[in-house]
């Protein structure tokens, strides 16, 4: 992931979207939580999910370091699942201006 871009992260869900009551997608770097995304932020398609981060969100990450994200899901029958933490390498950008 490059700072100042709009990457899309995709992931497999342990249950179908109809069984999801709530979820959180948390991004962390160097033991600091940088982003918490909610169900309304995620695009669900069957048992797949995706999210596109904004330029402003990716600029919160430090370059030349791994960032991690983890998904937690609450199902309609009140079971909670947590994914394994996934890592993504953060690349720097030459210009931090948000393009509009």
mmCIF file of the C-alpha atoms, coordinates in Angstrom:
data_MODEL
# 
_entry.id   MODEL 
# 
loop_
_atom_site.group_PDB 
_atom_site.id 
_atom_site.type_symbol 
_atom_site.label_atom_id 
_atom_site.label_alt_id 
_atom_site.label_comp_id 
_atom_site.label_asym_id 
_atom_site.label_entity_id 
_atom_site.label_seq_id 
_atom_site.pdbx_PDB_ins_code 
_atom_site.Cartn_x 
_atom_site.Cartn_y 
_atom_site.Cartn_z 
_atom_site.occupancy 
_atom_site.B_iso_or_equiv 
_atom_site.pdbx_formal_charge 
_atom_site.auth_seq_id 
_atom_site.auth_comp_id 
_atom_site.auth_asym_id 
_atom_site.auth_atom_id 
_atom_site.pdbx_PDB_model_num 
ATOM 1   C CA . UNK A 1 1   ? 0.000   0.000   0.000  1.00 0.00 ? 1   UNK A CA 1 
ATOM 2   C CA . UNK A 1 2   ? 1.332   3.413   -0.893 1.00 0.00 ? 2   UNK A CA 1 
ATOM 3   C CA . UNK A 1 3   ? 0.579   6.408   1.307  1.00 0.00 ? 3   UNK A CA 1 
ATOM 4   C CA . UNK A 1 4   ? -1.790  8.926   -0.311 1.00 0.00 ? 4   UNK A CA 1 
ATOM 5   C CA . UNK A 1 5   ? -3.468  6.340   -2.555 1.00 0.00 ? 5   UNK A CA 1 
ATOM 6   C CA . UNK A 1 6   ? -6.838  4.570   -2.452 1.00 0.00 ? 6   UNK A CA 1 
ATOM 7   C CA . UNK A 1 7   ? -6.083  0.830   -2.137 1.00 0.00 ? 7   UNK A CA 1 
ATOM 8   C CA . UNK A 1 8   ? -8.809  -1.784  -1.967 1.00 0.00 ? 8   UNK A CA 1 
ATOM 9   C CA . UNK A 1 9   ? -8.321  -4.631  0.493  1.00 0.00 ? 9   UNK A CA 1 
ATOM 10  C CA . UNK A 1 10  ? -10.352 -7.802  -0.019 1.00 0.00 ? 10  UNK A CA 1 
ATOM 11  C CA . UNK A 1 11  ? -10.931 -10.670 2.363  1.00 0.00 ? 11  UNK A CA 1 
ATOM 12  C CA . UNK A 1 12  ? -12.882 -13.901 2.754  1.00 0.00 ? 12  UNK A CA 1 
ATOM 13  C CA . UNK A 1 13  ? -15.619 -13.903 5.390  1.00 0.00 ? 13  UNK A CA 1 
ATOM 14  C CA . UNK A 1 14  ? -16.162 -16.936 7.673  1.00 0.00 ? 14  UNK A CA 1 
ATOM 15  C CA . UNK A 1 15  ? -19.947 -16.576 7.223  1.00 0.00 ? 15  UNK A CA 1 
ATOM 16  C CA . UNK A 1 16  ? -22.293 -15.239 4.540  1.00 0.00 ? 16  UNK A CA 1 
ATOM 17  C CA . UNK A 1 17  ? -23.255 -11.580 4.632  1.00 0.00 ? 17  UNK A CA 1 
ATOM 18  C CA . UNK A 1 18  ? -26.805 -12.473 5.710  1.00 0.00 ? 18  UNK A CA 1 
ATOM 19  C CA . UNK A 1 19  ? -25.437 -13.855 8.984  1.00 0.00 ? 19  UNK A CA 1 
ATOM 20  C CA . UNK A 1 20  ? -23.393 -10.743 9.885  1.00 0.00 ? 20  UNK A CA 1 
ATOM 21  C CA . UNK A 1 21  ? -24.906 -8.602  12.622 1.00 0.00 ? 21  UNK A CA 1 
ATOM 22  C CA . UNK A 1 22  ? -21.893 -6.337  13.171 1.00 0.00 ? 22  UNK A CA 1 
ATOM 23  C CA . UNK A 1 23  ? -18.212 -6.124  12.333 1.00 0.00 ? 23  UNK A CA 1 
ATOM 24  C CA . UNK A 1 24  ? -15.055 -4.121  12.873 1.00 0.00 ? 24  UNK A CA 1 
ATOM 25  C CA . UNK A 1 25  ? -12.028 -3.927  10.623 1.00 0.00 ? 25  UNK A CA 1 
ATOM 26  C CA . UNK A 1 26  ? -9.095  -2.521  12.573 1.00 0.00 ? 26  UNK A CA 1 
ATOM 27  C CA . UNK A 1 27  ? -5.862  -1.187  11.072 1.00 0.00 ? 27  UNK A CA 1 
ATOM 28  C CA . UNK A 1 28  ? -2.844  -0.955  13.348 1.00 0.00 ? 28  UNK A CA 1 
ATOM 29  C CA . UNK A 1 29  ? 0.785   0.058   12.945 1.00 0.00 ? 29  UNK A CA 1 
ATOM 30  C CA . UNK A 1 30  ? 3.526   0.050   15.569 1.00 0.00 ? 30  UNK A CA 1 
ATOM 31  C CA . UNK A 1 31  ? 1.060   -0.931  18.325 1.00 0.00 ? 31  UNK A CA 1 
ATOM 32  C CA . UNK A 1 32  ? -1.191  2.044   17.540 1.00 0.00 ? 32  UNK A CA 1 
ATOM 33  C CA . UNK A 1 33  ? -4.709  1.675   16.133 1.00 0.00 ? 33  UNK A CA 1 
ATOM 34  C CA . UNK A 1 34  ? -4.992  4.035   13.155 1.00 0.00 ? 34  UNK A CA 1 
ATOM 35  C CA . UNK A 1 35  ? -8.377  3.102   11.675 1.00 0.00 ? 35  UNK A CA 1 
ATOM 36  C CA . UNK A 1 36  ? -11.525 1.324   12.802 1.00 0.00 ? 36  UNK A CA 1 
ATOM 37  C CA . UNK A 1 37  ? -13.984 0.592   10.014 1.00 0.00 ? 37  UNK A CA 1 
ATOM 38  C CA . UNK A 1 38  ? -17.571 -0.520  10.587 1.00 0.00 ? 38  UNK A CA 1 
ATOM 39  C CA . UNK A 1 39  ? -20.069 -2.696  8.733  1.00 0.00 ? 39  UNK A CA 1 
ATOM 40  C CA . UNK A 1 40  ? -21.358 0.303   6.762  1.00 0.00 ? 40  UNK A CA 1 
ATOM 41  C CA . UNK A 1 41  ? -17.811 0.910   5.427  1.00 0.00 ? 41  UNK A CA 1 
ATOM 42  C CA . UNK A 1 42  ? -17.443 -2.611  3.997  1.00 0.00 ? 42  UNK A CA 1 
ATOM 43  C CA . UNK A 1 43  ? -18.753 -3.897  0.675  1.00 0.00 ? 43  UNK A CA 1 
ATOM 44  C CA . UNK A 1 44  ? -20.109 -7.422  1.164  1.00 0.00 ? 44  UNK A CA 1 
ATOM 45  C CA . UNK A 1 45  ? -20.687 -9.916  -1.638 1.00 0.00 ? 45  UNK A CA 1 
ATOM 46  C CA . UNK A 1 46  ? -21.690 -13.396 -0.516 1.00 0.00 ? 46  UNK A CA 1 
ATOM 47  C CA . UNK A 1 47  ? -18.819 -14.551 1.679  1.00 0.00 ? 47  UNK A CA 1 
ATOM 48  C CA . UNK A 1 48  ? -16.370 -11.906 0.449  1.00 0.00 ? 48  UNK A CA 1 
ATOM 49  C CA . UNK A 1 49  ? -15.709 -8.413  1.723  1.00 0.00 ? 49  UNK A CA 1 
ATOM 50  C CA . UNK A 1 50  ? -13.749 -5.425  0.493  1.00 0.00 ? 50  UNK A CA 1 
ATOM 51  C CA . UNK A 1 51  ? -12.909 -1.909  1.556  1.00 0.00 ? 51  UNK A CA 1 
ATOM 52  C CA . UNK A 1 52  ? -11.278 0.983   -0.244 1.00 0.00 ? 52  UNK A CA 1 
ATOM 53  C CA . UNK A 1 53  ? -9.270  3.353   1.926  1.00 0.00 ? 53  UNK A CA 1 
ATOM 54  C CA . UNK A 1 54  ? -9.172  7.084   1.225  1.00 0.00 ? 54  UNK A CA 1 
ATOM 55  C CA . UNK A 1 55  ? -6.081  9.154   0.487  1.00 0.00 ? 55  UNK A CA 1 
ATOM 56  C CA . UNK A 1 56  ? -6.426  10.772  3.919  1.00 0.00 ? 56  UNK A CA 1 
ATOM 57  C CA . UNK A 1 57  ? -6.620  7.380   5.628  1.00 0.00 ? 57  UNK A CA 1 
ATOM 58  C CA . UNK A 1 58  ? -3.497  5.982   3.962  1.00 0.00 ? 58  UNK A CA 1 
ATOM 59  C CA . UNK A 1 59  ? -1.572  9.144   4.844  1.00 0.00 ? 59  UNK A CA 1 
ATOM 60  C CA . UNK A 1 60  ? -2.026  8.218   8.533  1.00 0.00 ? 60  UNK A CA 1 
ATOM 61  C CA . UNK A 1 61  ? 0.381   5.288   8.078  1.00 0.00 ? 61  UNK A CA 1 
ATOM 62  C CA . UNK A 1 62  ? 4.159   5.537   8.363  1.00 0.00 ? 62  UNK A CA 1 
ATOM 63  C CA . UNK A 1 63  ? 6.205   4.530   5.336  1.00 0.00 ? 63  UNK A CA 1 
ATOM 64  C CA . UNK A 1 64  ? 8.745   1.697   5.254  1.00 0.00 ? 64  UNK A CA 1 
ATOM 65  C CA . UNK A 1 65  ? 6.932   -0.357  7.839  1.00 0.00 ? 65  UNK A CA 1 
ATOM 66  C CA . UNK A 1 66  ? 4.293   -3.070  7.993  1.00 0.00 ? 66  UNK A CA 1 
ATOM 67  C CA . UNK A 1 67  ? 0.724   -2.212  8.900  1.00 0.00 ? 67  UNK A CA 1 
ATOM 68  C CA . UNK A 1 68  ? -1.711  -4.864  10.070 1.00 0.00 ? 68  UNK A CA 1 
ATOM 69  C CA . UNK A 1 69  ? -5.442  -5.320  9.806  1.00 0.00 ? 69  UNK A CA 1 
ATOM 70  C CA . UNK A 1 70  ? -7.847  -7.694  11.504 1.00 0.00 ? 70  UNK A CA 1 
ATOM 71  C CA . UNK A 1 71  ? -11.542 -8.363  11.028 1.00 0.00 ? 71  UNK A CA 1 
ATOM 72  C CA . UNK A 1 72  ? -13.932 -9.209  13.876 1.00 0.00 ? 72  UNK A CA 1 
ATOM 73  C CA . UNK A 1 73  ? -17.475 -10.328 13.117 1.00 0.00 ? 73  UNK A CA 1 
ATOM 74  C CA . UNK A 1 74  ? -20.562 -10.696 15.309 1.00 0.00 ? 74  UNK A CA 1 
ATOM 75  C CA . UNK A 1 75  ? -23.086 -13.087 13.755 1.00 0.00 ? 75  UNK A CA 1 
ATOM 76  C CA . UNK A 1 76  ? -26.863 -12.990 14.017 1.00 0.00 ? 76  UNK A CA 1 
ATOM 77  C CA . UNK A 1 77  ? -26.639 -15.874 16.518 1.00 0.00 ? 77  UNK A CA 1 
ATOM 78  C CA . UNK A 1 78  ? -24.186 -13.846 18.656 1.00 0.00 ? 78  UNK A CA 1 
ATOM 79  C CA . UNK A 1 79  ? -21.006 -15.751 17.801 1.00 0.00 ? 79  UNK A CA 1 
ATOM 80  C CA . UNK A 1 80  ? -17.838 -13.706 17.346 1.00 0.00 ? 80  UNK A CA 1 
ATOM 81  C CA . UNK A 1 81  ? -15.095 -14.521 14.858 1.00 0.00 ? 81  UNK A CA 1 
ATOM 82  C CA . UNK A 1 82  ? -11.694 -12.860 14.517 1.00 0.00 ? 82  UNK A CA 1 
ATOM 83  C CA . UNK A 1 83  ? -9.462  -13.224 11.498 1.00 0.00 ? 83  UNK A CA 1 
ATOM 84  C CA . UNK A 1 84  ? -5.740  -13.726 11.621 1.00 0.00 ? 84  UNK A CA 1 
ATOM 85  C CA . UNK A 1 85  ? -3.925  -10.413 11.405 1.00 0.00 ? 85  UNK A CA 1 
ATOM 86  C CA . UNK A 1 86  ? -2.931  -9.619  7.830  1.00 0.00 ? 86  UNK A CA 1 
ATOM 87  C CA . UNK A 1 87  ? 0.070   -7.450  7.047  1.00 0.00 ? 87  UNK A CA 1 
ATOM 88  C CA . UNK A 1 88  ? 0.629   -4.938  4.297  1.00 0.00 ? 88  UNK A CA 1 
ATOM 89  C CA . UNK A 1 89  ? 3.875   -3.098  3.547  1.00 0.00 ? 89  UNK A CA 1 
ATOM 90  C CA . UNK A 1 90  ? 3.503   0.691   3.474  1.00 0.00 ? 90  UNK A CA 1 
ATOM 91  C CA . UNK A 1 91  ? 5.392   2.547   0.749  1.00 0.00 ? 91  UNK A CA 1 
ATOM 92  C CA . UNK A 1 92  ? 6.118   6.268   0.841  1.00 0.00 ? 92  UNK A CA 1 
ATOM 93  C CA . UNK A 1 93  ? 4.815   8.880   -1.556 1.00 0.00 ? 93  UNK A CA 1 
ATOM 94  C CA . UNK A 1 94  ? 6.777   11.848  -2.875 1.00 0.00 ? 94  UNK A CA 1 
ATOM 95  C CA . UNK A 1 95  ? 3.865   14.249  -2.440 1.00 0.00 ? 95  UNK A CA 1 
ATOM 96  C CA . UNK A 1 96  ? 1.323   14.133  0.420  1.00 0.00 ? 96  UNK A CA 1 
ATOM 97  C CA . UNK A 1 97  ? -1.157  16.460  -1.279 1.00 0.00 ? 97  UNK A CA 1 
ATOM 98  C CA . UNK A 1 98  ? -4.655  14.994  -1.380 1.00 0.00 ? 98  UNK A CA 1 
ATOM 99  C CA . UNK A 1 99  ? -5.718  15.033  -5.015 1.00 0.00 ? 99  UNK A CA 1 
ATOM 100 C CA . UNK A 1 100 ? -9.221  16.337  -5.758 1.00 0.00 ? 100 UNK A CA 1 
# 
